[in-house]
DNA sequence: GGCATTTGACCGAT
DNA sequence: ATCGGTCAAATGCC
């Protein structure tokens, strides 16, 4: 997962698996750019001017995001192919934080006095989580599930921290669904890469319990709760609460249904090409 | 007071 | 040694 770009030890000019992965990513981005171009041509055929313009604008954003990602990757490749050592130094720049804890602010005294904990199972456990979808979107919070934030991490060479969410019913219903949100760009409307892992078992639970329409189900459907994940806004430094609310409002004013939310994003990726079963359930 | 968020510590993988 | 992912105490908010 990690590219280890600033490890400093990596001065061998030989190709690594990281290089291969970067190549693959560049290939995919080029393909995506091409597809976005095709999509733009199709979208331009929409007869209604309003819808057409909006769609063209969206496709334009997608193309821009692809292009900037492509640029970043390509400039990295050039760095390493020409001068690995220089590249390693150069890439250290964004890592303004220490890796652990992120340095996202201190808490007076209380944290310092926190006792060291002894724990058992930590970190990655066994196999990789099954990635259900990866979505590039302006509205990562707008997927109608109830997420609880459980972590935030500064990612190497990433401009913004990655935010970790688990299903708000992970405890109640042992729902394993998780979501990682990482801001991709801040030029224009901020774009977020949302990675969804594991299926929502809470969703099927509610589907099996039609009688639970009033209390618990209504909680799941609590759009205000589910659609607003304020911590996501924390990825946009300087946003105050009121501004966050404004922003949430403006985002929700897109009026997406979940299908629209997904379809308005980049083509989603399912590792094995299986039908992705992440469609809104009856409570959607 | 209860719940959600923050954030440093910790763990396993590399 | 370093990284990404997770835990859980402390804290904030309603």
PDB file of C-alpha atoms (C1' of nucleotides) in Angstrom:
ATOM      1  CA  UNK A   1       0.000   0.000   0.000  1.00  0.00           C
ATOM      2  CA  UNK A   2       2.662   2.399   1.018  1.00  0.00           C
ATOM      3  CA  UNK A   3       4.908   3.792  -1.613  1.00  0.00           C
ATOM      4  CA  UNK A   4       7.674   4.424   0.860  1.00  0.00           C
ATOM      5  CA  UNK A   5       8.758   7.359  -1.230  1.00  0.00           C
ATOM      6  CA  UNK A   6      10.645   9.160   1.449  1.00  0.00           C
ATOM      7  CA  UNK A   7      12.249   6.285   3.178  1.00  0.00           C
ATOM      8  CA  UNK A   8      15.653   7.528   2.183  1.00  0.00           C
ATOM      9  CA  UNK A   9      16.944   3.995   2.031  1.00  0.00           C
ATOM     10  CA  UNK A  10      15.453   3.442  -1.344  1.00  0.00           C
ATOM     11  CA  UNK A  11      18.248   4.680  -3.533  1.00  0.00           C
ATOM     12  CA  UNK A  12      18.575   1.722  -5.853  1.00  0.00           C
ATOM     13  CA  UNK A  13      17.729   2.742  -9.403  1.00  0.00           C
ATOM     14  CA  UNK A  14      16.161  -0.622 -10.164  1.00  0.00           C
ATOM     15  CA  UNK A  15      12.435  -0.829 -10.750  1.00  0.00           C
ATOM     16  CA  UNK A  16      10.398  -1.776  -7.756  1.00  0.00           C
ATOM     17  CA  UNK A  17       6.888  -3.099  -7.463  1.00  0.00           C
ATOM     18  CA  UNK A  18       5.980   0.451  -6.476  1.00  0.00           C
ATOM     19  CA  UNK A  19       7.083   1.622  -9.901  1.00  0.00           C
ATOM     20  CA  UNK A  20       4.997  -1.061 -11.517  1.00  0.00           C
ATOM     21  CA  UNK A  21       1.991  -0.028  -9.504  1.00  0.00           C
ATOM     22  CA  UNK A  22       2.552   3.603 -10.414  1.00  0.00           C
ATOM     23  CA  UNK A  23       2.747   2.587 -14.052  1.00  0.00           C
ATOM     24  CA  UNK A  24      -0.490   0.712 -13.704  1.00  0.00           C
ATOM     25  CA  UNK A  25      -2.115   3.690 -11.993  1.00  0.00           C
ATOM     26  CA  UNK A  26      -0.963   5.983 -14.788  1.00  0.00           C
ATOM     27  CA  UNK A  27      -2.383   3.590 -17.353  1.00  0.00           C
ATOM     28  CA  UNK A  28      -5.689   3.518 -15.540  1.00  0.00           C
ATOM     29  CA  UNK A  29      -5.784   7.288 -15.245  1.00  0.00           C
ATOM     30  CA  UNK A  30      -5.113   7.636 -18.951  1.00  0.00           C
ATOM     31  CA  UNK A  31      -7.913   5.227 -19.641  1.00  0.00           C
ATOM     32  CA  UNK A  32     -10.146   7.185 -17.295  1.00  0.00           C
ATOM     33  CA  UNK A  33      -9.260  10.418 -19.047  1.00  0.00           C
ATOM     34  CA  UNK A  34     -10.152   8.881 -22.346  1.00  0.00           C
ATOM     35  CA  UNK A  35     -13.438   7.566 -20.975  1.00  0.00           C
ATOM     36  CA  UNK A  36     -14.253  10.934 -19.476  1.00  0.00           C
ATOM     37  CA  UNK A  37     -13.667  12.461 -22.864  1.00  0.00           C
ATOM     38  CA  UNK A  38     -16.046   9.998 -24.464  1.00  0.00           C
ATOM     39  CA  UNK A  39     -18.558  10.672 -21.735  1.00  0.00           C
ATOM     40  CA  UNK A  40     -18.315  14.393 -22.330  1.00  0.00           C
ATOM     41  CA  UNK A  41     -19.145  13.889 -26.001  1.00  0.00           C
ATOM     42  CA  UNK A  42     -22.157  11.821 -25.055  1.00  0.00           C
ATOM     43  CA  UNK A  43     -23.259  14.303 -22.444  1.00  0.00           C
ATOM     44  CA  UNK A  44     -23.066  17.137 -24.940  1.00  0.00           C
ATOM     45  CA  UNK A  45     -25.881  15.447 -26.806  1.00  0.00           C
ATOM     46  CA  UNK A  46     -28.319  15.961 -23.949  1.00  0.00           C
ATOM     47  CA  UNK A  47     -31.065  18.207 -25.351  1.00  0.00           C
ATOM     48  CA  UNK A  48     -31.982  20.138 -22.190  1.00  0.00           C
ATOM     49  CA  UNK A  49     -29.446  22.968 -21.830  1.00  0.00           C
ATOM     50  CA  UNK A  50     -29.569  23.051 -18.043  1.00  0.00           C
ATOM     51  CA  UNK A  51     -28.908  19.400 -17.522  1.00  0.00           C
ATOM     52  CA  UNK A  52     -26.376  19.329 -20.311  1.00  0.00           C
ATOM     53  CA  UNK A  53     -24.334  22.178 -18.895  1.00  0.00           C
ATOM     54  CA  UNK A  54     -24.352  20.702 -15.423  1.00  0.00           C
ATOM     55  CA  UNK A  55     -23.309  17.311 -16.727  1.00  0.00           C
ATOM     56  CA  UNK A  56     -20.583  18.781 -18.927  1.00  0.00           C
ATOM     57  CA  UNK A  57     -19.283  20.720 -15.948  1.00  0.00           C
ATOM     58  CA  UNK A  58     -19.185  17.561 -13.871  1.00  0.00           C
ATOM     59  CA  UNK A  59     -17.357  15.637 -16.547  1.00  0.00           C
ATOM     60  CA  UNK A  60     -14.955  18.534 -16.831  1.00  0.00           C
ATOM     61  CA  UNK A  61     -14.208  18.266 -13.134  1.00  0.00           C
ATOM     62  CA  UNK A  62     -13.571  14.576 -13.521  1.00  0.00           C
ATOM     63  CA  UNK A  63     -11.170  15.195 -16.368  1.00  0.00           C
ATOM     64  CA  UNK A  64      -9.340  17.830 -14.377  1.00  0.00           C
ATOM     65  CA  UNK A  65      -9.003  15.561 -11.379  1.00  0.00           C
ATOM     66  CA  UNK A  66      -7.679  12.791 -13.594  1.00  0.00           C
ATOM     67  CA  UNK A  67      -5.247  15.119 -15.298  1.00  0.00           C
ATOM     68  CA  UNK A  68      -3.869  16.485 -12.056  1.00  0.00           C
ATOM     69  CA  UNK A  69      -3.501  12.994 -10.607  1.00  0.00           C
ATOM     70  CA  UNK A  70      -1.758  11.936 -13.778  1.00  0.00           C
ATOM     71  CA  UNK A  71       0.589  14.882 -13.523  1.00  0.00           C
ATOM     72  CA  UNK A  72       1.458  14.070  -9.956  1.00  0.00           C
ATOM     73  CA  UNK A  73       2.225  10.468 -10.758  1.00  0.00           C
ATOM     74  CA  UNK A  74       4.181  11.302 -13.871  1.00  0.00           C
ATOM     75  CA  UNK A  75       6.289  13.902 -12.148  1.00  0.00           C
ATOM     76  CA  UNK A  76       7.026  11.334  -9.457  1.00  0.00           C
ATOM     77  CA  UNK A  77       8.133   8.838 -12.058  1.00  0.00           C
ATOM     78  CA  UNK A  78      10.422  11.415 -13.634  1.00  0.00           C
ATOM     79  CA  UNK A  79      11.890  12.225 -10.271  1.00  0.00           C
ATOM     80  CA  UNK A  80      12.780   8.648  -9.551  1.00  0.00           C
ATOM     81  CA  UNK A  81      13.963   7.665 -12.963  1.00  0.00           C
ATOM     82  CA  UNK A  82      16.348  10.589 -13.146  1.00  0.00           C
ATOM     83  CA  UNK A  83      17.569  10.969  -9.597  1.00  0.00           C
ATOM     84  CA  UNK A  84      16.236   8.761  -6.877  1.00  0.00           C
ATOM     85  CA  UNK A  85      18.064  10.496  -4.081  1.00  0.00           C
ATOM     86  CA  UNK A  86      16.839  13.910  -5.054  1.00  0.00           C
ATOM     87  CA  UNK A  87      13.372  12.513  -5.441  1.00  0.00           C
ATOM     88  CA  UNK A  88      13.410  11.028  -2.015  1.00  0.00           C
ATOM     89  CA  UNK A  89      14.245  14.366  -0.492  1.00  0.00           C
ATOM     90  CA  UNK A  90      11.760  16.232  -2.580  1.00  0.00           C
ATOM     91  CA  UNK A  91       8.950  13.926  -1.671  1.00  0.00           C
ATOM     92  CA  UNK A  92       9.553  14.400   2.004  1.00  0.00           C
ATOM     93  CA  UNK A  93       8.101  17.857   1.797  1.00  0.00           C
ATOM     94  CA  UNK A  94       4.398  17.096   2.254  1.00  0.00           C
ATOM     95  CA  UNK A  95       5.114  14.994   5.306  1.00  0.00           C
ATOM     96  CA  UNK A  96       4.945  17.931   7.617  1.00  0.00           C
ATOM     97  CA  UNK A  97       3.527  15.735  10.328  1.00  0.00           C
ATOM     98  CA  UNK A  98       5.022  12.813  12.065  1.00  0.00           C
ATOM     99  CA  UNK A  99       3.444   9.607  10.903  1.00  0.00           C
ATOM    100  CA  UNK A 100       1.901   8.531  14.146  1.00  0.00           C
ATOM    101  CA  UNK A 101      -0.678  10.787  15.605  1.00  0.00           C
ATOM    102  CA  UNK A 102      -0.328  13.141  12.733  1.00  0.00           C
ATOM    103  CA  UNK A 103       0.534  16.098  14.881  1.00  0.00           C
ATOM    104  CA  UNK A 104      -2.897  17.453  14.284  1.00  0.00           C
ATOM    105  CA  UNK A 105      -2.845  19.490  17.391  1.00  0.00           C
ATOM    106  CA  UNK A 106      -1.996  19.004  20.997  1.00  0.00           C
ATOM    107  CA  UNK A 107      -4.185  18.602  23.926  1.00  0.00           C
ATOM    108  CA  UNK A 108      -3.085  20.281  27.031  1.00  0.00           C
ATOM    109  CA  UNK A 109      -1.775  17.950  29.666  1.00  0.00           C
ATOM    110  CA  UNK A 110      -4.559  15.450  29.663  1.00  0.00           C
ATOM    111  CA  UNK A 111      -3.159  13.436  26.809  1.00  0.00           C
ATOM    112  CA  UNK A 112       0.325  13.532  28.166  1.00  0.00           C
ATOM    113  CA  UNK A 113      -0.905  11.989  31.350  1.00  0.00           C
ATOM    114  CA  UNK A 114      -2.672   9.195  29.575  1.00  0.00           C
ATOM    115  CA  UNK A 115      -1.470   5.833  30.719  1.00  0.00           C
ATOM    116  CA  UNK A 116       0.016   3.463  28.227  1.00  0.00           C
ATOM    117  CA  UNK A 117      -2.482   0.836  27.388  1.00  0.00           C
ATOM    118  CA  UNK A 118      -1.860  -2.837  26.967  1.00  0.00           C
ATOM    119  CA  UNK A 119      -3.850  -4.237  24.151  1.00  0.00           C
ATOM    120  CA  UNK A 120      -4.022  -7.356  22.106  1.00  0.00           C
ATOM    121  CA  UNK A 121      -5.237  -7.266  18.537  1.00  0.00           C
ATOM    122  CA  UNK A 122      -4.138  -4.121  16.764  1.00  0.00           C
ATOM    123  CA  UNK A 123      -3.497  -2.807  13.337  1.00  0.00           C
ATOM    124  CA  UNK A 124      -4.076  -4.711  10.163  1.00  0.00           C
ATOM    125  CA  UNK A 125      -5.486  -8.104  10.838  1.00  0.00           C
ATOM    126  CA  UNK A 126      -4.991 -10.761   8.259  1.00  0.00           C
ATOM    127  CA  UNK A 127      -6.356 -10.334   4.781  1.00  0.00           C
ATOM    128  CA  UNK A 128      -7.077  -7.013   3.195  1.00  0.00           C
ATOM    129  CA  UNK A 129     -10.580  -5.706   3.605  1.00  0.00           C
ATOM    130  CA  UNK A 130     -12.676  -6.342   0.530  1.00  0.00           C
ATOM    131  CA  UNK A 131     -13.019  -3.065  -1.287  1.00  0.00           C
ATOM    132  CA  UNK A 132     -16.573  -2.766  -2.480  1.00  0.00           C
ATOM    133  CA  UNK A 133     -16.356   0.585  -4.166  1.00  0.00           C
ATOM    134  CA  UNK A 134     -14.034   3.462  -4.715  1.00  0.00           C
ATOM    135  CA  UNK A 135     -15.806   6.688  -5.485  1.00  0.00           C
ATOM    136  CA  UNK A 136     -14.532  10.121  -6.342  1.00  0.00           C
ATOM    137  CA  UNK A 137     -17.102  12.583  -5.137  1.00  0.00           C
ATOM    138  CA  UNK A 138     -17.657  16.079  -3.866  1.00  0.00           C
ATOM    139  CA  UNK A 139     -20.037  14.829  -1.205  1.00  0.00           C
ATOM    140  CA  UNK A 140     -18.467  11.966   0.717  1.00  0.00           C
ATOM    141  CA  UNK A 141     -20.917  12.340   3.547  1.00  0.00           C
ATOM    142  CA  UNK A 142     -23.943  12.129   1.370  1.00  0.00           C
ATOM    143  CA  UNK A 143     -24.505   8.404   1.209  1.00  0.00           C
ATOM    144  CA  UNK A 144     -27.288   8.128   3.745  1.00  0.00           C
ATOM    145  CA  UNK A 145     -25.579   5.677   6.034  1.00  0.00           C
ATOM    146  CA  UNK A 146     -24.764   6.487   9.582  1.00  0.00           C
ATOM    147  CA  UNK A 147     -20.994   6.524   9.944  1.00  0.00           C
ATOM    148  CA  UNK A 148     -18.951   6.936  13.072  1.00  0.00           C
ATOM    149  CA  UNK A 149     -15.472   8.315  12.751  1.00  0.00           C
ATOM    150  CA  UNK A 150     -12.867   6.212  14.489  1.00  0.00           C
ATOM    151  CA  UNK A 151      -9.615   7.557  13.194  1.00  0.00           C
ATOM    152  CA  UNK A 152      -7.700  10.004  11.135  1.00  0.00           C
ATOM    153  CA  UNK A 153      -4.287   9.521   9.679  1.00  0.00           C
ATOM    154  CA  UNK A 154      -1.834  11.552   7.730  1.00  0.00           C
ATOM    155  CA  UNK A 155      -0.914   9.538   4.685  1.00  0.00           C
ATOM    156  CA  UNK A 156       2.525   9.674   3.191  1.00  0.00           C
ATOM    157  CA  UNK A 157       2.687  12.112   0.275  1.00  0.00           C
ATOM    158  CA  UNK A 158      -0.969  12.892   0.597  1.00  0.00           C
ATOM    159  CA  UNK A 159      -1.949  16.503   0.998  1.00  0.00           C
ATOM    160  CA  UNK A 160      -4.833  15.749   3.296  1.00  0.00           C
ATOM    161  CA  UNK A 161      -5.335  13.239   6.070  1.00  0.00           C
ATOM    162  CA  UNK A 162      -7.357  10.109   5.520  1.00  0.00           C
ATOM    163  CA  UNK A 163     -10.460   9.814   7.669  1.00  0.00           C
ATOM    164  CA  UNK A 164     -11.678   6.452   8.902  1.00  0.00           C
ATOM    165  CA  UNK A 165     -15.334   5.686   9.462  1.00  0.00           C
ATOM    166  CA  UNK A 166     -17.165   2.580  10.485  1.00  0.00           C
ATOM    167  CA  UNK A 167     -20.857   1.907  10.303  1.00  0.00           C
ATOM    168  CA  UNK A 168     -22.683   3.567  13.169  1.00  0.00           C
ATOM    169  CA  UNK A 169     -24.264   0.213  13.870  1.00  0.00           C
ATOM    170  CA  UNK A 170     -21.026  -1.731  13.871  1.00  0.00           C
ATOM    171  CA  UNK A 171     -21.504  -2.436  17.554  1.00  0.00           C
ATOM    172  CA  UNK A 172     -25.243  -2.921  17.682  1.00  0.00           C
ATOM    173  CA  UNK A 173     -25.509  -5.096  14.612  1.00  0.00           C
ATOM    174  CA  UNK A 174     -21.914  -6.157  14.138  1.00  0.00           C
ATOM    175  CA  UNK A 175     -22.012  -4.370  10.821  1.00  0.00           C
ATOM    176  CA  UNK A 176     -18.502  -4.559   9.330  1.00  0.00           C
ATOM    177  CA  UNK A 177     -18.962  -1.787   6.774  1.00  0.00           C
ATOM    178  CA  UNK A 178     -16.207   0.797   6.729  1.00  0.00           C
ATOM    179  CA  UNK A 179     -15.425   3.846   4.754  1.00  0.00           C
ATOM    180  CA  UNK A 180     -12.200   5.729   4.161  1.00  0.00           C
ATOM    181  CA  UNK A 181     -12.381   9.311   2.996  1.00  0.00           C
ATOM    182  CA  UNK A 182      -9.469  11.214   1.582  1.00  0.00           C
ATOM    183  CA  UNK A 183      -9.581  14.635   0.040  1.00  0.00           C
ATOM    184  CA  UNK A 184      -7.949  14.645  -3.366  1.00  0.00           C
ATOM    185  CA  UNK A 185      -7.895  18.245  -4.404  1.00  0.00           C
ATOM    186  CA  UNK A 186      -8.794  21.624  -3.137  1.00  0.00           C
ATOM    187  CA  UNK A 187      -8.818  23.437  -6.420  1.00  0.00           C
ATOM    188  CA  UNK A 188     -12.381  24.306  -7.150  1.00  0.00           C
ATOM    189  CA  UNK A 189     -14.844  22.081  -5.351  1.00  0.00           C
ATOM    190  CA  UNK A 190     -12.909  19.694  -3.134  1.00  0.00           C
ATOM    191  CA  UNK A 191     -12.979  16.120  -4.340  1.00  0.00           C
ATOM    192  CA  UNK A 192     -12.884  13.173  -1.990  1.00  0.00           C
ATOM    193  CA  UNK A 193     -11.870   9.633  -2.713  1.00  0.00           C
ATOM    194  CA  UNK A 194     -14.264   7.449  -0.780  1.00  0.00           C
ATOM    195  CA  UNK A 195     -13.330   3.813  -0.321  1.00  0.00           C
ATOM    196  CA  UNK A 196     -16.089   1.555   0.913  1.00  0.00           C
ATOM    197  CA  UNK A 197     -15.157  -1.785   2.413  1.00  0.00           C
ATOM    198  CA  UNK A 198     -17.350  -4.632   3.559  1.00  0.00           C
ATOM    199  CA  UNK A 199     -21.046  -4.960   3.071  1.00  0.00           C
ATOM    200  CA  UNK A 200     -23.563  -3.336   5.368  1.00  0.00           C
ATOM    201  CA  UNK A 201     -25.052  -6.216   7.313  1.00  0.00           C
ATOM    202  CA  UNK A 202     -27.137  -3.754   9.283  1.00  0.00           C
ATOM    203  CA  UNK A 203     -28.961  -2.963   6.070  1.00  0.00           C
ATOM    204  CA  UNK A 204     -30.006  -6.589   5.559  1.00  0.00           C
ATOM    205  CA  UNK A 205     -30.932  -6.808   9.195  1.00  0.00           C
ATOM    206  CA  UNK A 206     -33.395  -4.018   8.790  1.00  0.00           C
ATOM    207  CA  UNK A 207     -34.655  -5.527   5.600  1.00  0.00           C
ATOM    208  CA  UNK A 208     -35.440  -8.668   7.553  1.00  0.00           C
ATOM    209  CA  UNK A 209     -37.251  -6.698  10.225  1.00  0.00           C
ATOM    210  CA  UNK A 210     -40.099  -4.845   8.594  1.00  0.00           C
ATOM    211  CA  UNK A 211     -41.729  -4.331  11.963  1.00  0.00           C
ATOM    212  CA  UNK A 212     -38.865  -2.164  13.113  1.00  0.00           C
ATOM    213  CA  UNK A 213     -40.115   0.664  11.018  1.00  0.00           C
ATOM    214  CA  UNK A 214     -40.519   3.215  13.716  1.00  0.00           C
ATOM    215  CA  UNK A 215     -37.636   3.292  16.095  1.00  0.00           C
ATOM    216  CA  UNK A 216     -34.386   1.776  14.979  1.00  0.00           C
ATOM    217  CA  UNK A 217     -35.060   1.872  11.283  1.00  0.00           C
ATOM    218  CA  UNK A 218     -35.928   5.477  11.442  1.00  0.00           C
ATOM    219  CA  UNK A 219     -32.582   6.011  13.010  1.00  0.00           C
ATOM    220  CA  UNK A 220     -30.873   4.405  10.121  1.00  0.00           C
ATOM    221  CA  UNK A 221     -32.871   6.567   7.864  1.00  0.00           C
ATOM    222  CA  UNK A 222     -32.206   9.652   9.836  1.00  0.00           C
ATOM    223  CA  UNK A 223     -30.985  11.618   6.900  1.00  0.00           C
ATOM    224  CA  UNK A 224     -29.683  14.439   8.971  1.00  0.00           C
ATOM    225  CA  UNK A 225     -27.512  12.040  10.872  1.00  0.00           C
ATOM    226  CA  UNK A 226     -26.525   9.889   8.013  1.00  0.00           C
ATOM    227  CA  UNK A 227     -25.857  12.510   5.451  1.00  0.00           C
ATOM    228  CA  UNK A 228     -23.814  14.802   7.573  1.00  0.00           C
ATOM    229  CA  UNK A 229     -20.456  13.603   8.614  1.00  0.00           C
ATOM    230  CA  UNK A 230     -18.980  16.803   9.954  1.00  0.00           C
ATOM    231  CA  UNK A 231     -15.530  15.342  10.538  1.00  0.00           C
ATOM    232  CA  UNK A 232     -15.107  15.163   6.818  1.00  0.00           C
ATOM    233  CA  UNK A 233     -15.073  18.888   6.949  1.00  0.00           C
ATOM    234  CA  UNK A 234     -12.111  18.667   9.242  1.00  0.00           C
ATOM    235  CA  UNK A 235     -10.183  17.796   6.130  1.00  0.00           C
ATOM    236  CA  UNK A 236     -10.819  21.340   5.036  1.00  0.00           C
ATOM    237  CA  UNK A 237      -8.915  23.349   7.585  1.00  0.00           C
ATOM    238  CA  UNK A 238     -10.362  26.609   8.688  1.00  0.00           C
ATOM    239  CA  UNK A 239     -13.989  25.703   8.238  1.00  0.00           C
ATOM    240  CA  UNK A 240     -16.042  26.810  11.181  1.00  0.00           C
ATOM    241  CA  UNK A 241     -19.179  25.052  12.276  1.00  0.00           C
ATOM    242  CA  UNK A 242     -21.538  27.463  10.596  1.00  0.00           C
ATOM    243  CA  UNK A 243     -19.515  27.321   7.447  1.00  0.00           C
ATOM    244  CA  UNK A 244     -19.562  23.565   7.624  1.00  0.00           C
ATOM    245  CA  UNK A 245     -23.290  23.637   7.907  1.00  0.00           C
ATOM    246  CA  UNK A 246     -23.487  25.935   4.948  1.00  0.00           C
ATOM    247  CA  UNK A 247     -21.250  23.665   3.037  1.00  0.00           C
ATOM    248  CA  UNK A 248     -23.223  20.605   3.958  1.00  0.00           C
ATOM    249  CA  UNK A 249     -26.318  22.342   2.860  1.00  0.00           C
ATOM    250  CA  UNK A 250     -24.850  23.299  -0.429  1.00  0.00           C
ATOM    251  CA  UNK A 251     -23.662  19.765  -0.944  1.00  0.00           C
ATOM    252  CA  UNK A 252     -26.988  18.272  -0.110  1.00  0.00           C
ATOM    253  CA  UNK A 253     -28.562  20.743  -2.452  1.00  0.00           C
ATOM    254  CA  UNK A 254     -27.216  18.626  -5.208  1.00  0.00           C
ATOM    255  CA  UNK A 255     -30.247  16.579  -4.325  1.00  0.00           C
ATOM    256  CA  UNK A 256     -28.586  13.316  -5.098  1.00  0.00           C
ATOM    257  CA  UNK A 257     -30.327  10.081  -4.655  1.00  0.00           C
ATOM    258  CA  UNK A 258     -27.849   7.411  -3.707  1.00  0.00           C
ATOM    259  CA  UNK A 259     -27.872   6.101  -7.254  1.00  0.00           C
ATOM    260  CA  UNK A 260     -27.136   9.553  -8.480  1.00  0.00           C
ATOM    261  CA  UNK A 261     -24.451   9.864  -5.848  1.00  0.00           C
ATOM    262  CA  UNK A 262     -22.776   6.788  -7.203  1.00  0.00           C
ATOM    263  CA  UNK A 263     -23.387   7.427 -10.848  1.00  0.00           C
ATOM    264  CA  UNK A 264     -22.238  10.989 -10.586  1.00  0.00           C
ATOM    265  CA  UNK A 265     -18.914   9.700  -9.433  1.00  0.00           C
ATOM    266  CA  UNK A 266     -16.164   8.118 -11.405  1.00  0.00           C
ATOM    267  CA  UNK A 267     -16.696   4.604 -12.636  1.00  0.00           C
ATOM    268  CA  UNK A 268     -16.633   2.473  -9.562  1.00  0.00           C
ATOM    269  CA  UNK A 269     -14.243  -0.346  -9.162  1.00  0.00           C
ATOM    270  CA  UNK A 270     -15.103  -3.815  -8.107  1.00  0.00           C
ATOM    271  CA  UNK A 271     -12.029  -5.963  -7.794  1.00  0.00           C
ATOM    272  CA  UNK A 272     -13.470  -9.088  -9.351  1.00  0.00           C
ATOM    273  CA  UNK A 273     -16.066  -7.465 -11.509  1.00  0.00           C
ATOM    274  CA  UNK A 274     -18.852  -9.007  -9.486  1.00  0.00           C
ATOM    275  CA  UNK A 275     -22.095  -7.204  -9.195  1.00  0.00           C
ATOM    276  CA  UNK A 276     -21.512  -4.722  -6.470  1.00  0.00           C
ATOM    277  CA  UNK A 277     -24.131  -5.145  -3.855  1.00  0.00           C
ATOM    278  CA  UNK A 278     -23.998  -1.758  -2.283  1.00  0.00           C
ATOM    279  CA  UNK A 279     -27.198  -0.424  -3.585  1.00  0.00           C
ATOM    280  CA  UNK A 280     -29.544   1.347  -1.259  1.00  0.00           C
ATOM    281  CA  UNK A 281     -31.752  -0.996   0.639  1.00  0.00           C
ATOM    282  CA  UNK A 282     -35.412  -0.525   1.403  1.00  0.00           C
ATOM    283  CA  UNK A 283     -34.527   2.086   3.915  1.00  0.00           C
ATOM    284  CA  UNK A 284     -32.938   4.244   1.265  1.00  0.00           C
TER     285      UNK A 284
ATOM    286  C1'  DG B   1     -25.279  12.117  31.148  1.00  0.00           C
ATOM    287  C1'  DG B   2     -24.884  10.084  26.825  1.00  0.00           C
ATOM    288  C1'  DC B   3     -23.060  10.003  22.517  1.00  0.00           C
ATOM    289  C1'  DA B   4     -19.746  11.428  18.888  1.00  0.00           C
ATOM    290  C1'  DT B   5     -15.259  13.086  17.869  1.00  0.00           C
ATOM    291  C1'  DT B   6     -10.338  13.753  18.579  1.00  0.00           C
ATOM    292  C1'  DT B   7      -5.911  12.066  18.767  1.00  0.00           C
ATOM    293  C1'  DG B   8      -1.777   9.641  20.740  1.00  0.00           C
ATOM    294  C1'  DA B   9      -0.590   4.936  21.289  1.00  0.00           C
ATOM    295  C1'  DC B  10      -0.277   0.616  19.547  1.00  0.00           C
ATOM    296  C1'  DC B  11      -0.066  -3.305  16.182  1.00  0.00           C
ATOM    297  C1'  DG B  12       1.038  -6.023  12.038  1.00  0.00           C
ATOM    298  C1'  DA B  13       2.959  -5.702   7.565  1.00  0.00           C
ATOM    299  C1'  DT B  14       6.620  -4.379   4.701  1.00  0.00           C
TER     300       DT B  14
ATOM    301  C1'  DA C   1      12.288   1.849  10.704  1.00  0.00           C
ATOM    302  C1'  DT C   2       8.259   3.205   8.695  1.00  0.00           C
ATOM    303  C1'  DC C   3       3.729   2.920   7.222  1.00  0.00           C
ATOM    304  C1'  DG C   4      -1.477   2.403   7.286  1.00  0.00           C
ATOM    305  C1'  DG C   5      -5.163   0.907  10.152  1.00  0.00           C
ATOM    306  C1'  DT C   6      -7.278   0.546  14.646  1.00  0.00           C
ATOM    307  C1'  DC C   7      -8.099   1.210  19.555  1.00  0.00           C
ATOM    308  C1'  DA C   8      -9.674   3.659  23.342  1.00  0.00           C
ATOM    309  C1'  DA C   9      -9.153   7.505  26.888  1.00  0.00           C
ATOM    310  C1'  DA C  10     -10.039  12.188  26.898  1.00  0.00           C
ATOM    311  C1'  DT C  11     -12.739  15.679  25.378  1.00  0.00           C
ATOM    312  C1'  DG C  12     -16.578  18.247  23.256  1.00  0.00           C
ATOM    313  C1'  DC C  13     -21.263  18.948  22.272  1.00  0.00           C
ATOM    314  C1'  DC C  14     -26.171  18.713  22.860  1.00  0.00           C
TER     315       DC C  14
END
